[in-house]
């Protein structure tokens, strides 16, 4: 879990803050405040707990325009404006994928599985880290996929 969190935060979370974060995520299945999670398997609790712990590291939204604003804010050099704020998310994710791939450090947008509301939760990760993130998530039973081509 530590490696996954490190990669999802682009190595920003380290040391004791990382260890504390991982500890809270692993403890999520025993958290009485999360008893609303249906199904109750460990992966579903961790799926939610990652979002609860990493609120500063993801963007969420239902429409291209607002989601793009959140994603763009995560970069020192803003992204190009979205060509159409009302474009379907599938088209937006394909367009954004090309934009992120062209940056000096290529990035990729990952969709974090969501079973509790109708928002799209997205992590911006280094493109080179994506295969490892997907493998780690699969080992843990977490739902994560590349945004481009996902919708």
PDB file of C-alpha atoms in Angstrom:
ATOM      1  CA  UNK A   1       0.000   0.000   0.000  1.00  0.00           C
ATOM      2  CA  UNK A   2       2.890   2.376   0.744  1.00  0.00           C
ATOM      3  CA  UNK A   3       4.222   2.126  -2.783  1.00  0.00           C
ATOM      4  CA  UNK A   4       0.778   2.763  -4.267  1.00  0.00           C
ATOM      5  CA  UNK A   5       0.234   5.882  -2.154  1.00  0.00           C
ATOM      6  CA  UNK A   6       3.729   7.123  -2.978  1.00  0.00           C
ATOM      7  CA  UNK A   7       3.037   6.752  -6.710  1.00  0.00           C
ATOM      8  CA  UNK A   8      -0.453   8.291  -6.510  1.00  0.00           C
ATOM      9  CA  UNK A   9       1.072  11.360  -4.841  1.00  0.00           C
ATOM     10  CA  UNK A  10       4.021  11.540  -7.278  1.00  0.00           C
ATOM     11  CA  UNK A  11       6.406  10.897  -4.360  1.00  0.00           C
ATOM     12  CA  UNK A  12       5.063  13.897  -2.422  1.00  0.00           C
ATOM     13  CA  UNK A  13       3.932  11.920   0.618  1.00  0.00           C
ATOM     14  CA  UNK A  14       6.864  10.295   2.428  1.00  0.00           C
ATOM     15  CA  UNK A  15       8.137   9.323   5.867  1.00  0.00           C
ATOM     16  CA  UNK A  16       5.821   9.511   8.860  1.00  0.00           C
ATOM     17  CA  UNK A  17       2.956  11.236   6.975  1.00  0.00           C
ATOM     18  CA  UNK A  18       3.023   8.361   4.452  1.00  0.00           C
ATOM     19  CA  UNK A  19       3.152   5.715   7.191  1.00  0.00           C
ATOM     20  CA  UNK A  20       0.258   7.367   9.054  1.00  0.00           C
ATOM     21  CA  UNK A  21      -1.796   7.615   5.855  1.00  0.00           C
ATOM     22  CA  UNK A  22      -1.221   3.947   5.003  1.00  0.00           C
ATOM     23  CA  UNK A  23      -2.079   2.931   8.557  1.00  0.00           C
ATOM     24  CA  UNK A  24      -5.419   4.774   8.396  1.00  0.00           C
ATOM     25  CA  UNK A  25      -6.247   3.254   4.996  1.00  0.00           C
ATOM     26  CA  UNK A  26      -5.498  -0.262   6.221  1.00  0.00           C
ATOM     27  CA  UNK A  27      -7.622   0.365   9.329  1.00  0.00           C
ATOM     28  CA  UNK A  28     -10.626   1.522   7.274  1.00  0.00           C
ATOM     29  CA  UNK A  29     -12.451  -1.844   7.407  1.00  0.00           C
ATOM     30  CA  UNK A  30     -12.596  -1.530  11.205  1.00  0.00           C
ATOM     31  CA  UNK A  31     -13.724   2.126  11.202  1.00  0.00           C
ATOM     32  CA  UNK A  32     -17.282   2.274  12.610  1.00  0.00           C
ATOM     33  CA  UNK A  33     -17.894   5.554  10.743  1.00  0.00           C
ATOM     34  CA  UNK A  34     -17.590   3.641   7.468  1.00  0.00           C
ATOM     35  CA  UNK A  35     -20.270   1.063   8.228  1.00  0.00           C
ATOM     36  CA  UNK A  36     -22.378   2.611   5.440  1.00  0.00           C
ATOM     37  CA  UNK A  37     -20.110   1.007   2.844  1.00  0.00           C
ATOM     38  CA  UNK A  38     -22.101  -1.800   1.274  1.00  0.00           C
ATOM     39  CA  UNK A  39     -20.545  -5.174   0.677  1.00  0.00           C
ATOM     40  CA  UNK A  40     -18.004  -4.711   3.378  1.00  0.00           C
ATOM     41  CA  UNK A  41     -15.005  -6.295   1.708  1.00  0.00           C
ATOM     42  CA  UNK A  42     -11.612  -4.855   2.560  1.00  0.00           C
ATOM     43  CA  UNK A  43     -10.995  -3.465  -0.934  1.00  0.00           C
ATOM     44  CA  UNK A  44     -14.217  -1.396  -0.883  1.00  0.00           C
ATOM     45  CA  UNK A  45     -13.205   0.207   2.404  1.00  0.00           C
ATOM     46  CA  UNK A  46      -9.715   0.944   1.089  1.00  0.00           C
ATOM     47  CA  UNK A  47     -11.163   2.289  -2.169  1.00  0.00           C
ATOM     48  CA  UNK A  48     -12.987   4.962  -0.189  1.00  0.00           C
ATOM     49  CA  UNK A  49     -10.239   5.462   2.418  1.00  0.00           C
ATOM     50  CA  UNK A  50      -7.662   6.347  -0.239  1.00  0.00           C
ATOM     51  CA  UNK A  51      -9.888   9.202  -1.379  1.00  0.00           C
ATOM     52  CA  UNK A  52     -10.544  10.292   2.191  1.00  0.00           C
ATOM     53  CA  UNK A  53      -6.814  10.380   2.912  1.00  0.00           C
ATOM     54  CA  UNK A  54      -5.593  11.899  -0.361  1.00  0.00           C
ATOM     55  CA  UNK A  55      -8.017  14.771  -0.836  1.00  0.00           C
ATOM     56  CA  UNK A  56      -5.221  17.120  -1.921  1.00  0.00           C
ATOM     57  CA  UNK A  57      -4.044  14.755  -4.652  1.00  0.00           C
ATOM     58  CA  UNK A  58      -7.102  14.141  -6.806  1.00  0.00           C
ATOM     59  CA  UNK A  59      -9.635  16.124  -8.778  1.00  0.00           C
ATOM     60  CA  UNK A  60     -13.297  15.273  -9.019  1.00  0.00           C
ATOM     61  CA  UNK A  61     -16.227  16.299 -11.112  1.00  0.00           C
ATOM     62  CA  UNK A  62     -19.053  15.281 -13.400  1.00  0.00           C
ATOM     63  CA  UNK A  63     -18.426  17.640 -16.331  1.00  0.00           C
ATOM     64  CA  UNK A  64     -15.362  18.453 -18.406  1.00  0.00           C
ATOM     65  CA  UNK A  65     -15.204  22.185 -17.602  1.00  0.00           C
ATOM     66  CA  UNK A  66     -15.208  22.057 -13.787  1.00  0.00           C
ATOM     67  CA  UNK A  67     -13.069  18.905 -13.731  1.00  0.00           C
ATOM     68  CA  UNK A  68     -10.519  20.542 -16.018  1.00  0.00           C
ATOM     69  CA  UNK A  69     -10.280  23.557 -13.713  1.00  0.00           C
ATOM     70  CA  UNK A  70      -9.478  21.296 -10.760  1.00  0.00           C
ATOM     71  CA  UNK A  71      -6.946  19.287 -12.736  1.00  0.00           C
ATOM     72  CA  UNK A  72      -5.261  22.381 -14.130  1.00  0.00           C
ATOM     73  CA  UNK A  73      -4.876  23.836 -10.627  1.00  0.00           C
ATOM     74  CA  UNK A  74      -2.603  20.942  -9.723  1.00  0.00           C
ATOM     75  CA  UNK A  75       0.086  22.181 -12.112  1.00  0.00           C
ATOM     76  CA  UNK A  76       2.401  25.176 -11.663  1.00  0.00           C
ATOM     77  CA  UNK A  77       2.095  25.869 -15.401  1.00  0.00           C
ATOM     78  CA  UNK A  78      -1.620  25.686 -16.158  1.00  0.00           C
ATOM     79  CA  UNK A  79      -2.952  23.336 -18.794  1.00  0.00           C
ATOM     80  CA  UNK A  80      -4.349  24.633 -22.059  1.00  0.00           C
ATOM     81  CA  UNK A  81      -8.008  25.638 -21.733  1.00  0.00           C
ATOM     82  CA  UNK A  82     -10.484  22.879 -22.418  1.00  0.00           C
ATOM     83  CA  UNK A  83     -11.750  23.258 -26.013  1.00  0.00           C
ATOM     84  CA  UNK A  84     -15.392  22.794 -24.982  1.00  0.00           C
ATOM     85  CA  UNK A  85     -16.466  22.839 -21.328  1.00  0.00           C
ATOM     86  CA  UNK A  86     -19.561  20.817 -22.261  1.00  0.00           C
ATOM     87  CA  UNK A  87     -17.774  18.097 -24.231  1.00  0.00           C
ATOM     88  CA  UNK A  88     -18.543  14.511 -23.232  1.00  0.00           C
ATOM     89  CA  UNK A  89     -16.115  13.205 -20.616  1.00  0.00           C
ATOM     90  CA  UNK A  90     -14.959  10.429 -22.928  1.00  0.00           C
ATOM     91  CA  UNK A  91     -13.796  13.040 -25.466  1.00  0.00           C
ATOM     92  CA  UNK A  92     -12.343  15.233 -22.746  1.00  0.00           C
ATOM     93  CA  UNK A  93     -10.262  12.387 -21.325  1.00  0.00           C
ATOM     94  CA  UNK A  94      -8.843  11.586 -24.778  1.00  0.00           C
ATOM     95  CA  UNK A  95      -8.011  15.268 -25.388  1.00  0.00           C
ATOM     96  CA  UNK A  96      -6.479  15.649 -21.913  1.00  0.00           C
ATOM     97  CA  UNK A  97      -4.411  12.503 -22.324  1.00  0.00           C
ATOM     98  CA  UNK A  98      -2.604  14.070 -25.281  1.00  0.00           C
ATOM     99  CA  UNK A  99      -2.088  17.307 -23.322  1.00  0.00           C
ATOM    100  CA  UNK A 100      -0.649  15.486 -20.312  1.00  0.00           C
ATOM    101  CA  UNK A 101       1.569  13.251 -22.443  1.00  0.00           C
ATOM    102  CA  UNK A 102       3.120  16.312 -24.114  1.00  0.00           C
ATOM    103  CA  UNK A 103       4.276  17.939 -20.854  1.00  0.00           C
ATOM    104  CA  UNK A 104       8.027  17.932 -20.007  1.00  0.00           C
ATOM    105  CA  UNK A 105       7.267  15.220 -17.455  1.00  0.00           C
ATOM    106  CA  UNK A 106       4.563  13.123 -19.125  1.00  0.00           C
ATOM    107  CA  UNK A 107       1.533  12.546 -16.928  1.00  0.00           C
ATOM    108  CA  UNK A 108      -1.578  10.443 -17.186  1.00  0.00           C
ATOM    109  CA  UNK A 109      -5.020  10.710 -15.664  1.00  0.00           C
ATOM    110  CA  UNK A 110      -6.348   7.691 -13.786  1.00  0.00           C
ATOM    111  CA  UNK A 111      -9.963   7.156 -12.780  1.00  0.00           C
ATOM    112  CA  UNK A 112     -10.369   5.945  -9.231  1.00  0.00           C
ATOM    113  CA  UNK A 113     -13.288   3.548  -8.888  1.00  0.00           C
ATOM    114  CA  UNK A 114     -16.273   5.102  -7.219  1.00  0.00           C
ATOM    115  CA  UNK A 115     -19.274   3.259  -5.831  1.00  0.00           C
ATOM    116  CA  UNK A 116     -20.636   5.968  -3.540  1.00  0.00           C
ATOM    117  CA  UNK A 117     -21.617   8.927  -5.759  1.00  0.00           C
ATOM    118  CA  UNK A 118     -21.733   9.978  -9.420  1.00  0.00           C
ATOM    119  CA  UNK A 119     -18.524  12.032  -9.503  1.00  0.00           C
ATOM    120  CA  UNK A 120     -15.408  11.030 -11.401  1.00  0.00           C
ATOM    121  CA  UNK A 121     -12.367  10.909  -9.098  1.00  0.00           C
ATOM    122  CA  UNK A 122      -9.095  11.356 -10.956  1.00  0.00           C
ATOM    123  CA  UNK A 123      -5.444  11.119  -9.988  1.00  0.00           C
ATOM    124  CA  UNK A 124      -2.745  12.756 -12.106  1.00  0.00           C
ATOM    125  CA  UNK A 125       0.263  10.458 -12.067  1.00  0.00           C
ATOM    126  CA  UNK A 126       3.544  10.193 -13.884  1.00  0.00           C
ATOM    127  CA  UNK A 127       2.874   8.275 -17.075  1.00  0.00           C
ATOM    128  CA  UNK A 128       5.896   6.046 -16.415  1.00  0.00           C
ATOM    129  CA  UNK A 129       4.314   4.995 -13.077  1.00  0.00           C
ATOM    130  CA  UNK A 130       0.932   4.018 -14.515  1.00  0.00           C
ATOM    131  CA  UNK A 131       1.665   0.318 -15.180  1.00  0.00           C
ATOM    132  CA  UNK A 132       2.960  -0.160 -11.637  1.00  0.00           C
ATOM    133  CA  UNK A 133      -0.001   1.724 -10.112  1.00  0.00           C
ATOM    134  CA  UNK A 134      -2.448  -0.438 -12.059  1.00  0.00           C
ATOM    135  CA  UNK A 135      -0.628  -3.625 -10.995  1.00  0.00           C
ATOM    136  CA  UNK A 136      -0.553  -2.617  -7.321  1.00  0.00           C
ATOM    137  CA  UNK A 137      -4.217  -1.625  -7.398  1.00  0.00           C
ATOM    138  CA  UNK A 138      -5.146  -4.954  -8.960  1.00  0.00           C
ATOM    139  CA  UNK A 139      -3.191  -6.857  -6.287  1.00  0.00           C
ATOM    140  CA  UNK A 140      -5.171  -4.981  -3.615  1.00  0.00           C
ATOM    141  CA  UNK A 141      -8.513  -5.437  -5.382  1.00  0.00           C
ATOM    142  CA  UNK A 142      -8.885  -1.699  -6.006  1.00  0.00           C
ATOM    143  CA  UNK A 143     -10.665  -0.266  -9.042  1.00  0.00           C
ATOM    144  CA  UNK A 144      -8.376   2.022 -11.032  1.00  0.00           C
ATOM    145  CA  UNK A 145      -8.186   2.552 -14.786  1.00  0.00           C
ATOM    146  CA  UNK A 146      -6.737   4.886 -17.355  1.00  0.00           C
ATOM    147  CA  UNK A 147      -9.158   7.748 -17.975  1.00  0.00           C
ATOM    148  CA  UNK A 148      -8.523   7.871 -21.726  1.00  0.00           C
ATOM    149  CA  UNK A 149     -10.843   5.280 -23.226  1.00  0.00           C
ATOM    150  CA  UNK A 150     -12.506   4.423 -19.898  1.00  0.00           C
ATOM    151  CA  UNK A 151     -15.956   5.992 -20.258  1.00  0.00           C
TER     152      UNK A 151
END
